[in-house]
Coordinates of C-alpha atoms and ligand atoms in Angstrom, one line a residue:
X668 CA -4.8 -12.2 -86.0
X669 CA -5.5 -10.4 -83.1
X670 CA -2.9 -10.2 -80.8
X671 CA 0.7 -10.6 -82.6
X672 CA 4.0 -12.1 -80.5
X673 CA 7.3 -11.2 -81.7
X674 CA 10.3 -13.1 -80.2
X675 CA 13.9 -12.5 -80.7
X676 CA 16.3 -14.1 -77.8
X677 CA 18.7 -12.0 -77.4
X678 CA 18.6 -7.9 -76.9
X679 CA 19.8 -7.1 -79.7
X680 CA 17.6 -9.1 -81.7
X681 CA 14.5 -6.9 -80.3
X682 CA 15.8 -3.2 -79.9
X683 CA 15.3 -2.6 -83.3
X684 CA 12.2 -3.7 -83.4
X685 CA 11.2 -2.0 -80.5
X686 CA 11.6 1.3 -81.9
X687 CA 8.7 0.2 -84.4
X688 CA 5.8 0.0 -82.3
X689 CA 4.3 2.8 -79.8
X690 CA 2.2 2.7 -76.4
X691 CA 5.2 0.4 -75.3
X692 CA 4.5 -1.0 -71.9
X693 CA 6.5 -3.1 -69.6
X694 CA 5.3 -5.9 -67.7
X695 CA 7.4 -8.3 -65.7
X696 CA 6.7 -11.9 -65.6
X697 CA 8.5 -15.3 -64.8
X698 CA 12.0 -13.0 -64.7
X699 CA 11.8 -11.6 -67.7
X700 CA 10.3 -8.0 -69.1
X701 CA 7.3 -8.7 -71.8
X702 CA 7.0 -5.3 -74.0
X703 CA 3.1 -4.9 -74.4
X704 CA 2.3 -2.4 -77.1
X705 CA 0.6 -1.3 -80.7
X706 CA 1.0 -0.9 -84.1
X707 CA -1.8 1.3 -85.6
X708 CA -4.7 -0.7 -83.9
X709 CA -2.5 -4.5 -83.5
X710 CA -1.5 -5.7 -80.2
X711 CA 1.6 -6.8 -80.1
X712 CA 3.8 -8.1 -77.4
X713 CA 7.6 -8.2 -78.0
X714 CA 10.4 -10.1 -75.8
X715 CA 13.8 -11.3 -75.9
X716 CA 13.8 -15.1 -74.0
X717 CA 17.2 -15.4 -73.0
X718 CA 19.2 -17.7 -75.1
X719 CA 18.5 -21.7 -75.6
X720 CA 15.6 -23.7 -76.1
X721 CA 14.7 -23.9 -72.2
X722 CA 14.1 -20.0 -72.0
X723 CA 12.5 -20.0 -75.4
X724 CA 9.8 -22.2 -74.5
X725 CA 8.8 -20.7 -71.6
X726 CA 8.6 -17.0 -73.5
X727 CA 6.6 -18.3 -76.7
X728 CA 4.4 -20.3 -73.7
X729 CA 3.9 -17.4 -72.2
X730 CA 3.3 -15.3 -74.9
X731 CA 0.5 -17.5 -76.0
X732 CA -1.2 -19.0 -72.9
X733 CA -0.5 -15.5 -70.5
X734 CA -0.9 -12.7 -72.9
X735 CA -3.3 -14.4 -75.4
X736 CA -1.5 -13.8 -78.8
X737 CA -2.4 -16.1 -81.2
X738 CA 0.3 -15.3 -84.2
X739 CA 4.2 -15.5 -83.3
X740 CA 7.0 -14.3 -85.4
X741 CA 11.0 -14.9 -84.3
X742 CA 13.5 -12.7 -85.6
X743 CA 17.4 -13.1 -85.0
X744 CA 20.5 -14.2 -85.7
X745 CA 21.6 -18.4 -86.9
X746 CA 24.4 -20.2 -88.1
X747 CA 24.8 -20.4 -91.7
X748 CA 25.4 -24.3 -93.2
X749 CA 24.4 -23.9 -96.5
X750 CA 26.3 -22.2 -98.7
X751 CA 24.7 -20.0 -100.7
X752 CA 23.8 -18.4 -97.4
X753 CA 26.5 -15.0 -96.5
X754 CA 26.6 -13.1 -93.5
X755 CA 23.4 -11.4 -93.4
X756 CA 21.4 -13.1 -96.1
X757 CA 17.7 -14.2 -94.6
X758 CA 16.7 -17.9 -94.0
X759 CA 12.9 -18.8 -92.8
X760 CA 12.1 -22.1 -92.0
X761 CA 10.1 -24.3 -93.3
X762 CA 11.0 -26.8 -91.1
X763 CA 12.6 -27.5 -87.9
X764 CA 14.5 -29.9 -85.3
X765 CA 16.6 -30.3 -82.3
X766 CA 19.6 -31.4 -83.8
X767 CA 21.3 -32.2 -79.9
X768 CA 17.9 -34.6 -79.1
X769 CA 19.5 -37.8 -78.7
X770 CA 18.4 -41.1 -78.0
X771 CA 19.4 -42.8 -80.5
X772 CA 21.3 -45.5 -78.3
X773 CA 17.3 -46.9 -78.3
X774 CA 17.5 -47.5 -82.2
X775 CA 15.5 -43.8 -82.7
X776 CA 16.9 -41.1 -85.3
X777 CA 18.5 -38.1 -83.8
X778 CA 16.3 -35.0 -83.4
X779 CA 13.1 -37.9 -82.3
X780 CA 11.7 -38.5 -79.4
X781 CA 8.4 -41.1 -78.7
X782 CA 5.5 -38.3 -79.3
X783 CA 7.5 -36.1 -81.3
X784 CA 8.9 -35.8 -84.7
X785 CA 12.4 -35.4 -85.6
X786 CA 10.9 -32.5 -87.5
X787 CA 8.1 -30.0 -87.0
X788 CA 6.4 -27.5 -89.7
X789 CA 5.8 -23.5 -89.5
X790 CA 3.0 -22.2 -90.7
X791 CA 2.3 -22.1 -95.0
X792 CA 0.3 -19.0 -94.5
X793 CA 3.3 -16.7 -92.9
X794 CA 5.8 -18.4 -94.7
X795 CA 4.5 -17.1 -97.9
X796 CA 4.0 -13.6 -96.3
X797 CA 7.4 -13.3 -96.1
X798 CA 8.6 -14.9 -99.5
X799 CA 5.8 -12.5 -101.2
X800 CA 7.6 -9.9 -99.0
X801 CA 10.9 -10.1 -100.1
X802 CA 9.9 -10.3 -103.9
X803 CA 8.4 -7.2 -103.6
X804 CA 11.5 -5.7 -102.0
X805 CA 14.2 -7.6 -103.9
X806 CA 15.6 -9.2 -101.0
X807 CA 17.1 -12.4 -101.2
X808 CA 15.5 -14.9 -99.0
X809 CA 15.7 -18.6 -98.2
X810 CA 13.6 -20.9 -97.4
X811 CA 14.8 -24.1 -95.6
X812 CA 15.7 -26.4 -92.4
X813 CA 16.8 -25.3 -89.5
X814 CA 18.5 -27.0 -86.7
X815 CA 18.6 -26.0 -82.9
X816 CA 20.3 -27.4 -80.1
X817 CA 21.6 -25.8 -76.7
X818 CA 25.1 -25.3 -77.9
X819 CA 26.9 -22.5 -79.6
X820 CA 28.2 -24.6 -82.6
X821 CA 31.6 -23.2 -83.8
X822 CA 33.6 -26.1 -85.5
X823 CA 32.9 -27.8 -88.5
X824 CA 32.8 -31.3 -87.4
X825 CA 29.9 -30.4 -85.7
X826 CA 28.5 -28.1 -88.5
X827 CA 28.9 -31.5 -90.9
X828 CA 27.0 -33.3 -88.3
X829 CA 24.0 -31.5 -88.7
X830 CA 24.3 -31.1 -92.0
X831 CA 24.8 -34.9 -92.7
X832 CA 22.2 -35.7 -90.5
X833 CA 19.4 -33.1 -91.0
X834 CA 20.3 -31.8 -94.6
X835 CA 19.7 -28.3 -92.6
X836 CA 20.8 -25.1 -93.8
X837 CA 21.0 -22.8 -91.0
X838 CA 21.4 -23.8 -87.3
X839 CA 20.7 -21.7 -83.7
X840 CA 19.7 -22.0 -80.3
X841 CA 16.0 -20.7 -80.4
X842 CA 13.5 -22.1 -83.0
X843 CA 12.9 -25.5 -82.9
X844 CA 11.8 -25.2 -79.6
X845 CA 9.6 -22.1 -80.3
X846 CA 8.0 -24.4 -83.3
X847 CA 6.9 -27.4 -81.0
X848 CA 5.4 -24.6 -78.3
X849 CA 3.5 -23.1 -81.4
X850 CA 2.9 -26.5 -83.3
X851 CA 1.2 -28.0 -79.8
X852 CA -1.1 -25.1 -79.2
X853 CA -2.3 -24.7 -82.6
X854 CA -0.6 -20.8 -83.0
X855 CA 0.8 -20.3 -87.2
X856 CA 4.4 -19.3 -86.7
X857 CA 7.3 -17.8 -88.6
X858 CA 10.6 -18.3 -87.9
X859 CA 13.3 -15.7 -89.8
X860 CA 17.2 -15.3 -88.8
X861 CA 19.6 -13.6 -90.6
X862 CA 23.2 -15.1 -90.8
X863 CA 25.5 -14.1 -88.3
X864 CA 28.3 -16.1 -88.7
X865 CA 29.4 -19.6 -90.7
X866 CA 29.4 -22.0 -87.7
X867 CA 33.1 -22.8 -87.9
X868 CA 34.8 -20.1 -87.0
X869 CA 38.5 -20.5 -85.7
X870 CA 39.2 -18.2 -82.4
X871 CA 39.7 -14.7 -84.9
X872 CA 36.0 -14.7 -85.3
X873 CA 34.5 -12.3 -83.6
X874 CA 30.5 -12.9 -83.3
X875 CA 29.3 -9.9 -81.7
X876 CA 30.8 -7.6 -84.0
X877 CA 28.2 -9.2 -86.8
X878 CA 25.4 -10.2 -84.4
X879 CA 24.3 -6.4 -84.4
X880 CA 24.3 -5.8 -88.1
X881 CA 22.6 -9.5 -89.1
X882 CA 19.9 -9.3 -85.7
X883 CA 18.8 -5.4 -87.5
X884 CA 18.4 -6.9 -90.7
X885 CA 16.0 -9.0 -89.2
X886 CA 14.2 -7.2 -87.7
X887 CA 13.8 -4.8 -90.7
X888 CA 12.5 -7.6 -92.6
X889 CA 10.2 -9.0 -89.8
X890 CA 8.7 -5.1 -89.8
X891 CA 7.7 -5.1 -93.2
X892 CA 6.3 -8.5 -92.7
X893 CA 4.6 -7.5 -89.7
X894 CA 3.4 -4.3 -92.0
X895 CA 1.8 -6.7 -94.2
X896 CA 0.4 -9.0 -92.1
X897 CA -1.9 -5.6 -90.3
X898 CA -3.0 -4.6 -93.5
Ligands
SAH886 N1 26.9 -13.1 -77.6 C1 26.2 -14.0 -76.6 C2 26.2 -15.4 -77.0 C3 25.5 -15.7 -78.3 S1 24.9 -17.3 -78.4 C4 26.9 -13.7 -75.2 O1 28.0 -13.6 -75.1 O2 26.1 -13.7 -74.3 C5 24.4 -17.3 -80.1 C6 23.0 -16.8 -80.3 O3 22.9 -16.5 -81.7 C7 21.8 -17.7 -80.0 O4 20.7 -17.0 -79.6 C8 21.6 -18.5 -81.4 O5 20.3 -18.7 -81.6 C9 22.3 -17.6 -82.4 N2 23.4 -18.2 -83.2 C10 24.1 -17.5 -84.2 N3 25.1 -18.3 -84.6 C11 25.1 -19.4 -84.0 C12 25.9 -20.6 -84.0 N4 26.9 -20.7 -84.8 N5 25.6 -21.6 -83.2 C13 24.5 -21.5 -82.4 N6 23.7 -20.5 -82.3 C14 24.0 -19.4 -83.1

């Protein structure tokens, strides 16, 4: 590893990882701000995309074929589907897909596309980072699928969908997407959320009052990660 990309896609996700590393310089690029700066003697470059698989791409892109990093983590919030996963209990994914990628009306399985795969793989390496990571801390973490798709998913019809459909266990807006930038040009990624919410929340939910809490827990854990990885 010589160069390091973290990615969360929303503020919040990346403030408190921010505060990690020092040397923290800005630079501006395709409208958005790309923190440049160190850990020890790691490069790293750290930036929030914007929400949705569109704006991801373009950041873990960028982060890899502008700024030359060659590892990329993601750290933020998700959905949780499977049960044994409470607000603020960590998922990583072992594998991902675009759970609103439809066209099945040609006979194909959702999440598929000619060329793709209604799944793609992170990296085995990273992945057991992070599991050896939270055994050492006593942290619970789960491994499992994760589904993305451009839509804030807050019923459980939908929640059953991709459950049915996938067998996923976590969903967002951000990784799959990330996963197929980093599976196509060959860069080992990790992706790691921490549960924000239950996906079928009635109208009383309130989101961002959790989103702060679950995004720092996170990031903690992506530090300690990243603190093992620079070893
Ligand atoms: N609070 C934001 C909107 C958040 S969208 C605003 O008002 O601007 C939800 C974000 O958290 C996405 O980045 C997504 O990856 C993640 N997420 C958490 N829970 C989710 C859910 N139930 N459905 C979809 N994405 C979810």
């Amino acid at each position: 590893m010589t160069k390091l990309a973290i990615i969360g896609a929303m503020e919040e996700e990346i403030i408190p990882l921010l505060l990690k590393f020092t040397d923290v310089k800005e630079n501006n690029f395709a409208s958005n701000t790309y923190y440049e700066c160190k850990l020890g003697n790691l490069d790293v470059v750290i930036a929030y995309s914007k929400i949705g698989k569109v704006f991801s791409t373009l950041t873990a892109t960028t982060m890899i074929e502008k700024f030359g990093c060659d590892t990329l983590l993601f750290s933020g919030v998700a959905g949780g589907i499977n049960p044994d996963l409470k607000i603020g209990d960590l998922i990583i994914a072992n594998k991902l897909t675009q759970h609103d990628l439809d066209i099945t009306a040609f006979g194909h399985p959702h999440g598929y596309v000619p060329g793709g795969g209604v799944f793609v793989h992170t990296d085995e390496k990273l992945k057991n980072v992070a599991l050896e990571v939270a055994n050492e801390n006593n942290i619970k973490l789960i491994e499992g699928i994760i589904a993305t798709g451009d839509q804030f998913v807050a019923n459980e019809q939908r929640k059953n969908f991709i459950l049915n459909t996938f067998n996923a266990d976590a969903l967002e807006m951000e990784g799959a997407s990330v996963a197929v930038v980093c599976d196509a040009l060959n860069v080992p990624c990790l992706i790691l959320r921490a549960i924000s919410d239950t996906a079928d929340m009635d109208a009383g939910f309130n989101f961002d009052e959790f989103l702060e809490d679950s995004a720092k827990k996170s990031a903690d854990f992506l530090i300690k990660v990243v603190n093992k990885l620079n070893k």
